[in-house]
Amino acid sequence: MSFDTIIRGARVVTPGGVSTCDIGIEGGVITALGTRLDGAAEVIDATGLIAMPGGIDSHVHISQPSGPGIEMADDFASATRSAVAGGNTTVLPFCLPEDGQTLREAVADYHAKAAGNCFCDVSFHLIVKETDPVTLGQDLPALIAAGHTSFKVFMTYQGLALSDRQILEVMAVAREQNALVMVHAENEDAIEFLRDKAEREGQTGPMHHARTRPVPVEREATHRAITLAEIADVPLTIVHVSNGEALDEIRRGRQRGAKVFAETCPQYVTLTADDLDRAGFEGAKYVCSPPPRTAGEWDAIWSGITGGDFELFSSDHCPFRFADEAGKDAPGARKSFRNIPNGIPGVETRLPILFSEGVVKGRISLEKFAAITATNHARLYGLERKGAIMVGKDADIVLWDPALSRPIRQADLHHGADYTPWEGFDITGWPVRTILRGRTVMLDGAPLAEATGGHIARTAPDVLR
Ligand code: DUC
Ligand code: ZN
Ligand code: ZN
């Protein structure tokens, strides 16, 4: 036999185009693309299906420390089970040190939490919240050398936000050590000012989370982050871009010659700030940062997707349970939006939403879908064996039924959250089989029993070479 598995007859999406052919897999690797491949222990008939590179979600939060008494709804098992159900084969969670913990200790903790519990492959971005000489001079270089080649800095959140000087110091390390900086761009002082004012005026419901983080807060920070990167002479990724004005700053930065990569997420083309105004406390289900904007901003984000401004479409999966004091219903959350944990679940729904709203509705091609959900994530974050259906790459493949229609239902999802922001959202096109390094890990929406995922050490992002 020449192959362990042949996937027969799918429309295969490769970086070179879309064609109907067979995929030969041996030892977990794609070893042939061609017609009439023969000789395999397992033959998967994929007639009528589309074969895409397995989704890479390069922006998820799993088991992340979230403050006293608050608990993220997913551990590595539930998040990665949910990921494969949604057509993903690799996810990149963020590693955030607890207060008092070093970055190295935090990474060791994450490895321990992930080991043996992953249904897809994982690799960790780091979050840099301290800029002391040990963190910048020792821990960060050692962790980059060990394959953690990207890290996020925050311009918002007390305890996380770095000053401009600190961001420059972190960028200098990235430049020296060949790593990629990701920035959460929102102006903390401006938010604090607006938040204090809102609270003084008794404007305390979930909706005021969005009102106190308006577009200019993000636009200004996006401009500043790009400017700092120009000063430090490094590329950067602006994560979770929510609106057209921030995107315009990215376009202007690129025109000046800055190397800026941009990420957006499903919430910025499907949800609005009005969702935070739903009756009772329901709006808390939609509290995330940056907040969802307006339907007008959806158009601006779609124009960025179709026009090539966004390299990355990620979920920003950051799950908290709704009916839970350790989640959205935290002590004080009904008294002020300030106390509502930030984030929404989405690792399982990212790809179906983009397929349905993007491919099926004719906004984007299959090739663009593959690029912004997998190929570019691998390229930007140094996942050399991942992200494309090509001979020599890991056989990370997802088969899509482009005609399968059903709405998103919490009851069908596998995450640890007790709700989805997209309950009842109609989807045409669902992933029906996820294959990780040649093994089927999801069939017809059901993740299979074994946790065969592992940690992937990454190389320097190819944009830095
Ligand atoms: N930033 C994220 O990237 N995710 C959730 C919350 C946040 O502020
Ligand atoms: Zn963020
Ligand atoms: Zn995030």
PDB file of C-alpha atoms in Angstrom, residues 24-147:
ATOM      1  CA  GLY A  24      -2.867  10.749  -0.393  1.00  0.00           C
ATOM      2  CA  ILE A  25      -1.780  10.653   3.231  1.00  0.00           C
ATOM      3  CA  GLU A  26       1.030   8.656   4.779  1.00  0.00           C
ATOM      4  CA  GLY A  27       2.428   8.901   8.292  1.00  0.00           C
ATOM      5  CA  GLY A  28       0.197  11.895   9.034  1.00  0.00           C
ATOM      6  CA  VAL A  29       1.607  13.868   6.117  1.00  0.00           C
ATOM      7  CA  ILE A  30       0.174  14.749   2.695  1.00  0.00           C
ATOM      8  CA  THR A  31       2.303  12.743   0.251  1.00  0.00           C
ATOM      9  CA  ALA A  32       0.328  13.036  -2.996  1.00  0.00           C
ATOM     10  CA  LEU A  33      -2.282  15.142  -4.748  1.00  0.00           C
ATOM     11  CA  GLY A  34      -3.549  13.626  -7.969  1.00  0.00           C
ATOM     12  CA  THR A  35      -6.270  11.764  -9.775  1.00  0.00           C
ATOM     13  CA  ARG A  36      -6.989   8.048  -9.345  1.00  0.00           C
ATOM     14  CA  LEU A  37      -4.631   7.567  -6.396  1.00  0.00           C
ATOM     15  CA  ASP A  38      -4.774   3.958  -5.269  1.00  0.00           C
ATOM     16  CA  GLY A  39      -3.600   1.611  -2.551  1.00  0.00           C
ATOM     17  CA  ALA A  40      -4.677   2.722   0.934  1.00  0.00           C
ATOM     18  CA  ALA A  41      -5.939   1.067   4.101  1.00  0.00           C
ATOM     19  CA  GLU A  42      -8.644   3.715   4.362  1.00  0.00           C
ATOM     20  CA  VAL A  43     -10.460   5.464   1.533  1.00  0.00           C
ATOM     21  CA  ILE A  44     -12.680   8.416   2.395  1.00  0.00           C
ATOM     22  CA  ASP A  45     -15.250   9.156  -0.288  1.00  0.00           C
ATOM     23  CA  ALA A  46     -15.477  12.934  -0.328  1.00  0.00           C
ATOM     24  CA  THR A  47     -17.484  13.335  -3.523  1.00  0.00           C
ATOM     25  CA  GLY A  48     -19.551  16.515  -3.283  1.00  0.00           C
ATOM     26  CA  LEU A  49     -17.469  17.861  -0.396  1.00  0.00           C
ATOM     27  CA  ILE A  50     -14.833  20.581  -0.262  1.00  0.00           C
ATOM     28  CA  ALA A  51     -11.410  19.836   1.263  1.00  0.00           C
ATOM     29  CA  MET A  52      -9.867  22.818   3.018  1.00  0.00           C
ATOM     30  CA  PRO A  53      -6.787  23.142   5.175  1.00  0.00           C
ATOM     31  CA  GLY A  54      -7.797  22.495   8.784  1.00  0.00           C
ATOM     32  CA  GLY A  55      -8.690  25.759  10.460  1.00  0.00           C
ATOM     33  CA  ILE A  56      -6.002  27.475  12.475  1.00  0.00           C
ATOM     34  CA  ASP A  57      -7.529  29.754  15.075  1.00  0.00           C
ATOM     35  CA  SER A  58      -4.627  31.932  16.132  1.00  0.00           C
ATOM     36  CA  HIS A  59      -6.599  33.847  18.749  1.00  0.00           C
ATOM     37  CA  VAL A  60      -8.237  31.854  21.536  1.00  0.00           C
ATOM     38  CA  HIS A  61      -8.224  32.007  25.323  1.00  0.00           C
ATOM     39  CA  ILE A  62      -8.260  28.786  27.312  1.00  0.00           C
ATOM     40  CA  SER A  63      -8.013  28.387  31.105  1.00  0.00           C
ATOM     41  CA  GLN A  64      -6.698  31.933  31.275  1.00  0.00           C
ATOM     42  CA  PRO A  65      -6.494  33.530  34.735  1.00  0.00           C
ATOM     43  CA  SER A  66      -9.381  36.012  34.790  1.00  0.00           C
ATOM     44  CA  GLY A  67      -9.355  37.616  38.225  1.00  0.00           C
ATOM     45  CA  PRO A  68     -10.494  36.581  41.690  1.00  0.00           C
ATOM     46  CA  GLY A  69     -13.494  34.254  41.618  1.00  0.00           C
ATOM     47  CA  ILE A  70     -13.781  34.329  37.812  1.00  0.00           C
ATOM     48  CA  GLU A  71     -13.214  31.209  35.767  1.00  0.00           C
ATOM     49  CA  MET A  72     -12.961  30.720  32.061  1.00  0.00           C
ATOM     50  CA  ALA A  73     -15.564  28.257  30.796  1.00  0.00           C
ATOM     51  CA  ASP A  74     -13.096  26.131  28.839  1.00  0.00           C
ATOM     52  CA  ASP A  75     -10.132  24.010  29.751  1.00  0.00           C
ATOM     53  CA  PHE A  76      -7.888  22.535  27.065  1.00  0.00           C
ATOM     54  CA  ALA A  77     -10.079  19.462  26.628  1.00  0.00           C
ATOM     55  CA  SER A  78     -13.361  21.292  26.132  1.00  0.00           C
ATOM     56  CA  ALA A  79     -11.888  24.128  24.038  1.00  0.00           C
ATOM     57  CA  THR A  80     -10.040  21.830  21.654  1.00  0.00           C
ATOM     58  CA  ARG A  81     -12.992  19.434  21.380  1.00  0.00           C
ATOM     59  CA  SER A  82     -15.071  22.439  20.422  1.00  0.00           C
ATOM     60  CA  ALA A  83     -12.334  23.545  18.010  1.00  0.00           C
ATOM     61  CA  VAL A  84     -12.275  20.269  16.046  1.00  0.00           C
ATOM     62  CA  ALA A  85     -16.079  20.183  15.963  1.00  0.00           C
ATOM     63  CA  GLY A  86     -15.843  23.561  14.247  1.00  0.00           C
ATOM     64  CA  GLY A  87     -13.299  22.389  11.655  1.00  0.00           C
ATOM     65  CA  ASN A  88     -10.062  23.489  13.337  1.00  0.00           C
ATOM     66  CA  THR A  89      -6.870  21.477  13.632  1.00  0.00           C
ATOM     67  CA  THR A  90      -4.653  23.994  15.465  1.00  0.00           C
ATOM     68  CA  VAL A  91      -5.412  26.705  18.014  1.00  0.00           C
ATOM     69  CA  LEU A  92      -3.130  29.318  19.539  1.00  0.00           C
ATOM     70  CA  PRO A  93      -4.175  30.270  23.078  1.00  0.00           C
ATOM     71  CA  PHE A  94      -2.557  33.075  25.045  1.00  0.00           C
ATOM     72  CA  CYS A  95      -0.401  32.324  28.050  1.00  0.00           C
ATOM     73  CA  LEU A  96      -1.015  34.940  30.748  1.00  0.00           C
ATOM     74  CA  PRO A  97       1.028  34.837  33.978  1.00  0.00           C
ATOM     75  CA  GLU A  98      -0.929  34.995  37.234  1.00  0.00           C
ATOM     76  CA  ASP A  99       0.042  37.953  39.416  1.00  0.00           C
ATOM     77  CA  GLY A 100       3.462  37.238  40.895  1.00  0.00           C
ATOM     78  CA  GLN A 101       4.205  34.443  38.438  1.00  0.00           C
ATOM     79  CA  THR A 102       7.026  34.679  35.920  1.00  0.00           C
ATOM     80  CA  LEU A 103       6.359  34.197  32.242  1.00  0.00           C
ATOM     81  CA  ARG A 104       8.425  31.016  32.302  1.00  0.00           C
ATOM     82  CA  GLU A 105       6.402  29.610  35.198  1.00  0.00           C
ATOM     83  CA  ALA A 106       3.193  30.498  33.388  1.00  0.00           C
ATOM     84  CA  VAL A 107       4.307  28.703  30.230  1.00  0.00           C
ATOM     85  CA  ALA A 108       5.248  25.626  32.277  1.00  0.00           C
ATOM     86  CA  ASP A 109       1.745  25.706  33.809  1.00  0.00           C
ATOM     87  CA  TYR A 110       0.126  25.934  30.385  1.00  0.00           C
ATOM     88  CA  HIS A 111       2.121  22.995  29.094  1.00  0.00           C
ATOM     89  CA  ALA A 112       1.002  20.973  32.107  1.00  0.00           C
ATOM     90  CA  LYS A 113      -2.643  21.959  31.607  1.00  0.00           C
ATOM     91  CA  ALA A 114      -2.537  21.113  27.892  1.00  0.00           C
ATOM     92  CA  ALA A 115      -0.555  17.876  28.020  1.00  0.00           C
ATOM     93  CA  GLY A 116      -2.697  14.880  27.094  1.00  0.00           C
ATOM     94  CA  ASN A 117      -5.871  16.965  26.935  1.00  0.00           C
ATOM     95  CA  CYS A 118      -5.849  18.372  23.415  1.00  0.00           C
ATOM     96  CA  PHE A 119      -8.094  17.200  20.592  1.00  0.00           C
ATOM     97  CA  CYS A 120      -6.242  19.433  18.115  1.00  0.00           C
ATOM     98  CA  ASP A 121      -2.705  20.804  18.034  1.00  0.00           C
ATOM     99  CA  VAL A 122      -1.908  23.847  20.156  1.00  0.00           C
ATOM    100  CA  SER A 123       0.831  26.425  20.427  1.00  0.00           C
ATOM    101  CA  PHE A 124       0.991  29.322  22.872  1.00  0.00           C
ATOM    102  CA  HIS A 125       1.321  33.039  22.291  1.00  0.00           C
ATOM    103  CA  LEU A 126       2.724  34.825  25.340  1.00  0.00           C
ATOM    104  CA  ILE A 127       1.201  37.858  27.041  1.00  0.00           C
ATOM    105  CA  VAL A 128       3.839  40.316  28.248  1.00  0.00           C
ATOM    106  CA  LYS A 129       2.549  42.301  31.206  1.00  0.00           C
ATOM    107  CA  GLU A 130       5.874  42.980  32.999  1.00  0.00           C
ATOM    108  CA  THR A 131       8.919  44.591  31.481  1.00  0.00           C
ATOM    109  CA  ASP A 132      11.501  43.975  34.199  1.00  0.00           C
ATOM    110  CA  PRO A 133      15.025  42.960  33.134  1.00  0.00           C
ATOM    111  CA  VAL A 134      14.451  39.261  33.884  1.00  0.00           C
ATOM    112  CA  THR A 135      11.278  39.090  31.792  1.00  0.00           C
ATOM    113  CA  LEU A 136      12.705  40.995  28.835  1.00  0.00           C
ATOM    114  CA  GLY A 137      16.343  39.960  29.108  1.00  0.00           C
ATOM    115  CA  GLN A 138      16.027  36.298  30.046  1.00  0.00           C
ATOM    116  CA  ASP A 139      12.544  34.789  30.033  1.00  0.00           C
ATOM    117  CA  LEU A 140      11.333  36.176  26.746  1.00  0.00           C
ATOM    118  CA  PRO A 141      14.471  35.268  24.733  1.00  0.00           C
ATOM    119  CA  ALA A 142      14.473  31.746  26.228  1.00  0.00           C
ATOM    120  CA  LEU A 143      10.770  31.249  25.488  1.00  0.00           C
ATOM    121  CA  ILE A 144      11.137  32.546  21.926  1.00  0.00           C
ATOM    122  CA  ALA A 145      14.028  30.125  21.403  1.00  0.00           C
ATOM    123  CA  ALA A 146      11.765  27.333  22.698  1.00  0.00           C
ATOM    124  CA  GLY A 147       9.194  28.049  19.971  1.00  0.00           C
TER     125      GLY A 147
END
